[in-house]
């Protein structure tokens, strides 16, 4: 049986894009509930300046809570070496550094050129290599705006491939492709995944981070599956979007993604009724924010059979 890993990014990507500040206890309850539903990897926050992103000011405390949940991979976003130092100190299992293929977006997002970002990656790798092997976090180079940019427009595939190679040479353990602005289409997903895999290795391209800006999120997941990708980022209720990408809406909806995959016989390990219960925590804690998703509203169809776990 095929299996897919759902990496929940709502506590980071979702919360950084809304005005509301979710209380720490609500964040803990959300993460606990998703883990209980079977989500095994959660990006719980980002070590960025609290002045810039006050919604994530308590990431260290959130990491400490998430680490107490058995079997949960605790992921965080780090924009630079300082963020990585805080992440290592907190005990995160996985670090993702966002490296925008669009240099204009990179300067807006993290105020650094490609060359400067590669220097940050090398410094982070040196930091990680000083950690005990048994506690060394994994480092992912997240290739943002890999499929297009609202600031630059078209992003050439060869730029994506070149930057993926440079990130691996700088010491990243893996790379991921992000449709930060919702420009991707299924044909583009298939071709770019193939080219990047040919450049850096079949197992080095870790997953896809997709947005549903133009309604193609789940179609792009299917294209990724056909191209051999088995890890997909998503956000509970579809919260999220890049604050430096004008017009970009939320991430693909975790609930809809799990339903689609399970309906196809692809095991996600996620229990949908429990996932809906986690959504209720979010709905009550963020009453002013719109939650997206068709499956939670329509309910599971009569006779729905999820994929057999462990089959």
Coordinates of C-alpha atoms in Angstrom, one line a residue:
X1 CA 0.0 0.0 0.0
X2 CA 1.2 3.5 -0.8
X3 CA 1.8 5.9 2.1
X4 CA 2.1 9.6 2.3
X5 CA 3.5 11.9 5.1
X6 CA 1.3 14.9 5.9
X7 CA 3.5 17.7 7.4
X8 CA 1.2 20.2 9.2
X9 CA 2.4 23.8 8.8
X10 CA -0.5 25.7 10.2
X11 CA 1.1 26.6 13.5
X12 CA 3.8 28.4 11.5
X13 CA 2.6 29.3 8.0
X14 CA -1.0 29.7 9.1
X15 CA -0.5 31.9 12.1
X16 CA 2.2 34.2 10.6
X17 CA -0.4 35.3 8.0
X18 CA -3.3 36.4 10.2
X19 CA -3.7 39.4 12.5
X20 CA -5.0 37.3 15.5
X21 CA -2.5 36.1 18.0
X22 CA -3.3 32.6 19.1
X23 CA -2.7 32.1 22.9
X24 CA 0.0 29.6 23.8
X25 CA -2.4 27.2 25.5
X26 CA -4.5 27.1 22.4
X27 CA -1.4 26.3 20.3
X28 CA -0.5 23.5 22.6
X29 CA -4.0 22.1 22.5
X30 CA -4.0 22.3 18.6
X31 CA -0.7 20.5 18.3
X32 CA -1.7 17.8 20.8
X33 CA -5.0 17.2 19.0
X34 CA -3.4 16.9 15.6
X35 CA -0.8 14.5 17.0
X36 CA -3.6 12.5 18.5
X37 CA -5.2 12.4 15.1
X38 CA -2.1 10.8 13.6
X39 CA -0.2 13.7 12.3
X40 CA 3.5 12.8 12.8
X41 CA 5.2 16.0 11.7
X42 CA 4.3 19.5 12.6
X43 CA 6.0 22.8 11.8
X44 CA 5.2 24.4 15.1
X45 CA 6.7 27.9 14.6
X46 CA 9.5 30.0 13.3
X47 CA 12.5 31.6 15.1
X48 CA 12.1 35.1 13.7
X49 CA 12.1 38.5 15.3
X50 CA 9.0 38.8 17.5
X51 CA 8.8 42.4 16.4
X52 CA 8.3 41.3 12.9
X53 CA 6.1 38.3 13.5
X54 CA 4.5 38.7 17.0
X55 CA 2.2 35.7 16.3
X56 CA 5.2 33.4 16.6
X57 CA 7.0 35.0 19.6
X58 CA 6.4 32.0 21.8
X59 CA 8.0 29.4 19.4
X60 CA 10.5 28.2 22.0
X61 CA 7.7 27.3 24.4
X62 CA 5.7 25.7 21.7
X63 CA 8.7 23.5 20.7
X64 CA 9.2 22.5 24.3
X65 CA 5.6 21.3 24.4
X66 CA 5.7 19.5 21.1
X67 CA 8.8 17.7 22.0
X68 CA 6.9 16.1 24.9
X69 CA 4.6 14.3 22.5
X70 CA 6.0 10.8 21.7
X71 CA 6.6 10.1 18.0
X72 CA 6.1 13.7 16.8
X73 CA 8.7 15.2 14.5
X74 CA 9.0 18.9 15.6
X75 CA 9.9 21.1 12.7
X76 CA 10.6 24.9 12.7
X77 CA 11.4 27.5 10.1
X78 CA 14.7 29.4 10.5
X79 CA 15.6 32.4 8.3
X80 CA 19.2 32.7 9.4
X81 CA 22.0 31.4 11.8
X82 CA 20.5 33.2 14.8
X83 CA 17.2 31.5 14.2
X84 CA 19.0 28.1 13.9
X85 CA 20.9 28.6 17.1
X86 CA 17.6 29.2 18.9
X87 CA 16.0 26.2 17.2
X88 CA 18.9 23.9 18.3
X89 CA 18.8 25.3 21.8
X90 CA 15.0 24.5 21.9
X91 CA 15.5 21.0 20.7
X92 CA 13.7 21.1 17.3
X93 CA 14.1 17.9 15.2
X94 CA 14.0 19.6 11.8
X95 CA 15.0 23.0 10.5
X96 CA 13.8 24.5 7.2
X97 CA 15.6 27.6 5.8
X98 CA 13.6 29.4 3.2
X99 CA 15.6 30.3 0.1
X100 CA 13.6 32.1 -2.5
X101 CA 14.5 31.3 -6.1
X102 CA 13.2 34.8 -6.9
X103 CA 15.9 37.0 -5.6
X104 CA 13.4 39.9 -5.4
X105 CA 11.3 37.8 -3.1
X106 CA 14.3 36.8 -1.0
X107 CA 15.2 40.4 -0.4
X108 CA 11.6 41.1 0.6
X109 CA 11.3 38.0 2.8
X110 CA 14.6 37.7 4.5
X111 CA 16.6 40.7 3.2
X112 CA 19.3 38.6 1.7
X113 CA 20.6 37.8 -1.7
X114 CA 21.2 34.2 -2.9
X115 CA 24.9 34.4 -2.1
X116 CA 24.1 35.7 1.4
X117 CA 21.6 32.9 2.0
X118 CA 24.1 30.2 0.9
X119 CA 26.5 31.7 3.5
X120 CA 23.8 31.4 6.1
X121 CA 23.3 27.8 5.1
X122 CA 27.0 27.0 5.5
X123 CA 27.1 28.6 8.9
X124 CA 24.0 26.7 10.0
X125 CA 25.5 23.4 8.7
X126 CA 28.7 24.1 10.8
X127 CA 26.5 24.7 13.8
X128 CA 24.6 21.4 13.3
X129 CA 27.8 19.5 12.7
X130 CA 29.0 20.5 16.2
X131 CA 25.9 18.8 17.7
X132 CA 26.0 15.2 19.0
X133 CA 25.0 12.9 16.1
X134 CA 22.0 11.5 18.0
X135 CA 20.5 14.9 18.5
X136 CA 21.5 16.7 15.3
X137 CA 18.5 18.2 13.6
X138 CA 17.9 17.6 9.9
X139 CA 18.3 20.7 7.7
X140 CA 16.0 21.2 4.7
X141 CA 16.6 23.9 2.1
X142 CA 13.1 25.2 1.2
X143 CA 13.1 26.5 -2.4
X144 CA 10.4 29.2 -2.1
X145 CA 8.8 30.7 -5.2
X146 CA 10.0 27.7 -7.2
X147 CA 7.0 27.8 -9.6
X148 CA 6.5 31.6 -10.0
X149 CA 6.7 34.9 -8.1
X150 CA 4.2 37.7 -7.8
X151 CA 7.1 40.1 -7.7
X152 CA 9.2 38.7 -10.6
X153 CA 6.7 36.7 -12.5
X154 CA 8.0 33.5 -14.2
X155 CA 10.8 31.7 -12.4
X156 CA 13.1 29.8 -14.8
X157 CA 13.3 26.1 -14.0
X158 CA 17.1 26.1 -14.5
X159 CA 17.4 28.6 -11.6
X160 CA 15.5 26.2 -9.3
X161 CA 17.8 23.3 -10.3
X162 CA 20.9 25.4 -9.9
X163 CA 19.9 26.6 -6.5
X164 CA 18.9 23.1 -5.4
X165 CA 22.4 21.9 -6.3
X166 CA 24.0 24.8 -4.4
X167 CA 22.0 24.1 -1.3
X168 CA 23.1 20.5 -1.3
X169 CA 26.7 21.5 -1.8
X170 CA 26.4 23.9 1.1
X171 CA 25.4 21.0 3.3
X172 CA 21.6 20.7 3.4
X173 CA 20.3 17.2 4.1
X174 CA 17.4 17.7 1.6
X175 CA 15.5 20.2 -0.4
X176 CA 11.9 20.9 -0.8
X177 CA 9.9 22.8 -3.5
X178 CA 7.4 25.5 -2.4
X179 CA 4.7 27.0 -4.5
X180 CA 4.7 30.1 -2.3
X181 CA 2.4 32.2 -4.5
X182 CA 0.1 29.5 -5.9
X183 CA 1.5 29.7 -9.5
X184 CA 2.0 26.0 -10.1
X185 CA 0.0 23.8 -12.4
X186 CA 0.2 19.9 -12.5
X187 CA 2.3 19.8 -15.7
X188 CA 4.8 22.2 -14.1
X189 CA 4.9 20.1 -10.9
X190 CA 5.8 17.0 -12.7
X191 CA 8.5 18.5 -14.9
X192 CA 10.2 20.5 -12.1
X193 CA 10.2 17.6 -9.7
X194 CA 11.7 15.4 -12.3
X195 CA 14.5 17.9 -13.1
X196 CA 15.4 18.6 -9.5
X197 CA 15.5 14.9 -8.7
X198 CA 17.8 14.3 -11.6
X199 CA 20.0 17.1 -10.3
X200 CA 20.2 16.2 -6.6
X201 CA 19.1 12.6 -6.3
X202 CA 15.8 10.8 -6.0
X203 CA 15.6 10.8 -2.2
X204 CA 17.0 14.3 -1.7
X205 CA 13.9 16.1 -2.9
X206 CA 11.9 15.8 0.3
X207 CA 8.4 17.1 -0.5
X208 CA 6.1 19.8 -1.8
X209 CA 4.7 22.9 0.0
X210 CA 1.6 23.9 -2.1
X211 CA -0.8 26.8 -1.9
X212 CA -4.4 26.8 -3.2
X213 CA -4.4 30.4 -4.5
X214 CA -5.9 29.5 -7.9
X215 CA -7.7 26.3 -6.8
X216 CA -5.0 23.8 -8.1
X217 CA -3.7 22.7 -4.7
X218 CA -5.0 19.1 -4.7
X219 CA -4.5 18.7 -8.5
X220 CA -0.9 19.6 -7.8
X221 CA -0.7 17.0 -5.1
X222 CA -1.8 14.4 -7.5
X223 CA 0.9 15.5 -10.0
X224 CA 3.4 15.3 -7.2
X225 CA 2.3 11.8 -6.3
X226 CA 2.7 10.7 -10.0
X227 CA 6.2 12.2 -9.9
X228 CA 7.1 10.2 -6.8
X229 CA 6.7 12.7 -4.0
X230 CA 5.2 11.3 -0.8
X231 CA 5.5 14.3 1.6
X232 CA 3.1 17.2 1.4
X233 CA 2.8 20.3 3.6
X234 CA -0.7 21.4 4.5
X235 CA -2.5 23.6 7.0
X236 CA -5.5 22.8 9.2
X237 CA -8.4 24.9 7.8
X238 CA -6.3 26.2 5.0
X239 CA -4.8 28.9 7.1
X240 CA -1.7 30.5 5.8
X241 CA 0.0 32.3 2.9
X242 CA 3.2 34.3 2.5
X243 CA 2.9 37.9 3.9
X244 CA 5.3 39.1 1.2
X245 CA 3.4 37.5 -1.7
X246 CA 0.5 39.9 -2.6
X247 CA -2.7 38.0 -3.4
X248 CA -1.5 34.7 -2.1
X249 CA -4.2 32.8 -0.2
X250 CA -3.9 29.8 2.1
X251 CA -2.1 26.5 2.1
X252 CA -3.9 23.4 0.9
X253 CA -6.4 22.2 3.6
X254 CA -5.1 19.3 5.7
X255 CA -8.6 17.9 6.1
X256 CA -9.3 17.8 2.3
X257 CA -5.8 16.5 1.6
X258 CA -6.2 13.6 4.1
X259 CA -9.6 12.7 2.7
X260 CA -8.4 12.6 -0.9
X261 CA -5.4 10.5 -0.1
X262 CA -7.3 8.1 2.1
X263 CA -10.1 7.8 -0.5
X264 CA -7.5 6.8 -3.0
X265 CA -6.2 4.0 -0.7
X266 CA -3.1 6.0 0.3
X267 CA -2.4 5.6 4.0
X268 CA -1.7 8.9 5.8
X269 CA -2.0 7.4 9.3
X270 CA -4.5 10.2 10.1
X271 CA -8.0 9.7 11.7
X272 CA -10.4 12.1 10.0
X273 CA -12.9 12.5 12.9
X274 CA -10.1 13.3 15.2
X275 CA -8.7 15.8 12.7
X276 CA -12.1 17.5 12.6
X277 CA -12.0 17.7 16.4
X278 CA -8.6 19.5 16.1
X279 CA -10.2 21.9 13.7
X280 CA -12.9 22.7 16.3
X281 CA -10.1 23.8 18.7
X282 CA -8.9 26.2 16.1
X283 CA -12.4 27.5 15.2
X284 CA -13.1 28.3 18.9
X285 CA -9.7 29.9 19.5
X286 CA -9.8 32.0 16.3
X287 CA -13.4 33.0 15.9
X288 CA -12.6 36.0 13.6
X289 CA -10.6 33.9 11.1
X290 CA -12.1 32.1 8.2
X291 CA -11.4 28.4 8.1
X292 CA -11.5 26.7 4.7
X293 CA -12.1 23.1 3.5
X294 CA -14.9 21.2 1.9
X295 CA -14.6 17.9 3.7
X296 CA -15.2 19.2 7.3
X297 CA -18.3 21.1 6.1
X298 CA -19.8 18.3 4.0
X299 CA -18.8 15.5 6.3
X300 CA -17.6 12.0 5.3
X301 CA -19.7 10.3 2.7
X302 CA -21.8 7.3 3.6
X303 CA -19.8 4.1 3.5
X304 CA -16.4 6.0 3.4
X305 CA -13.6 3.5 4.0
X306 CA -10.1 5.0 4.9
X307 CA -7.0 3.2 3.7
X308 CA -6.1 0.3 5.9
X309 CA -3.4 1.4 8.3
X310 CA -0.2 -0.4 8.0
X311 CA -1.6 -2.5 5.2

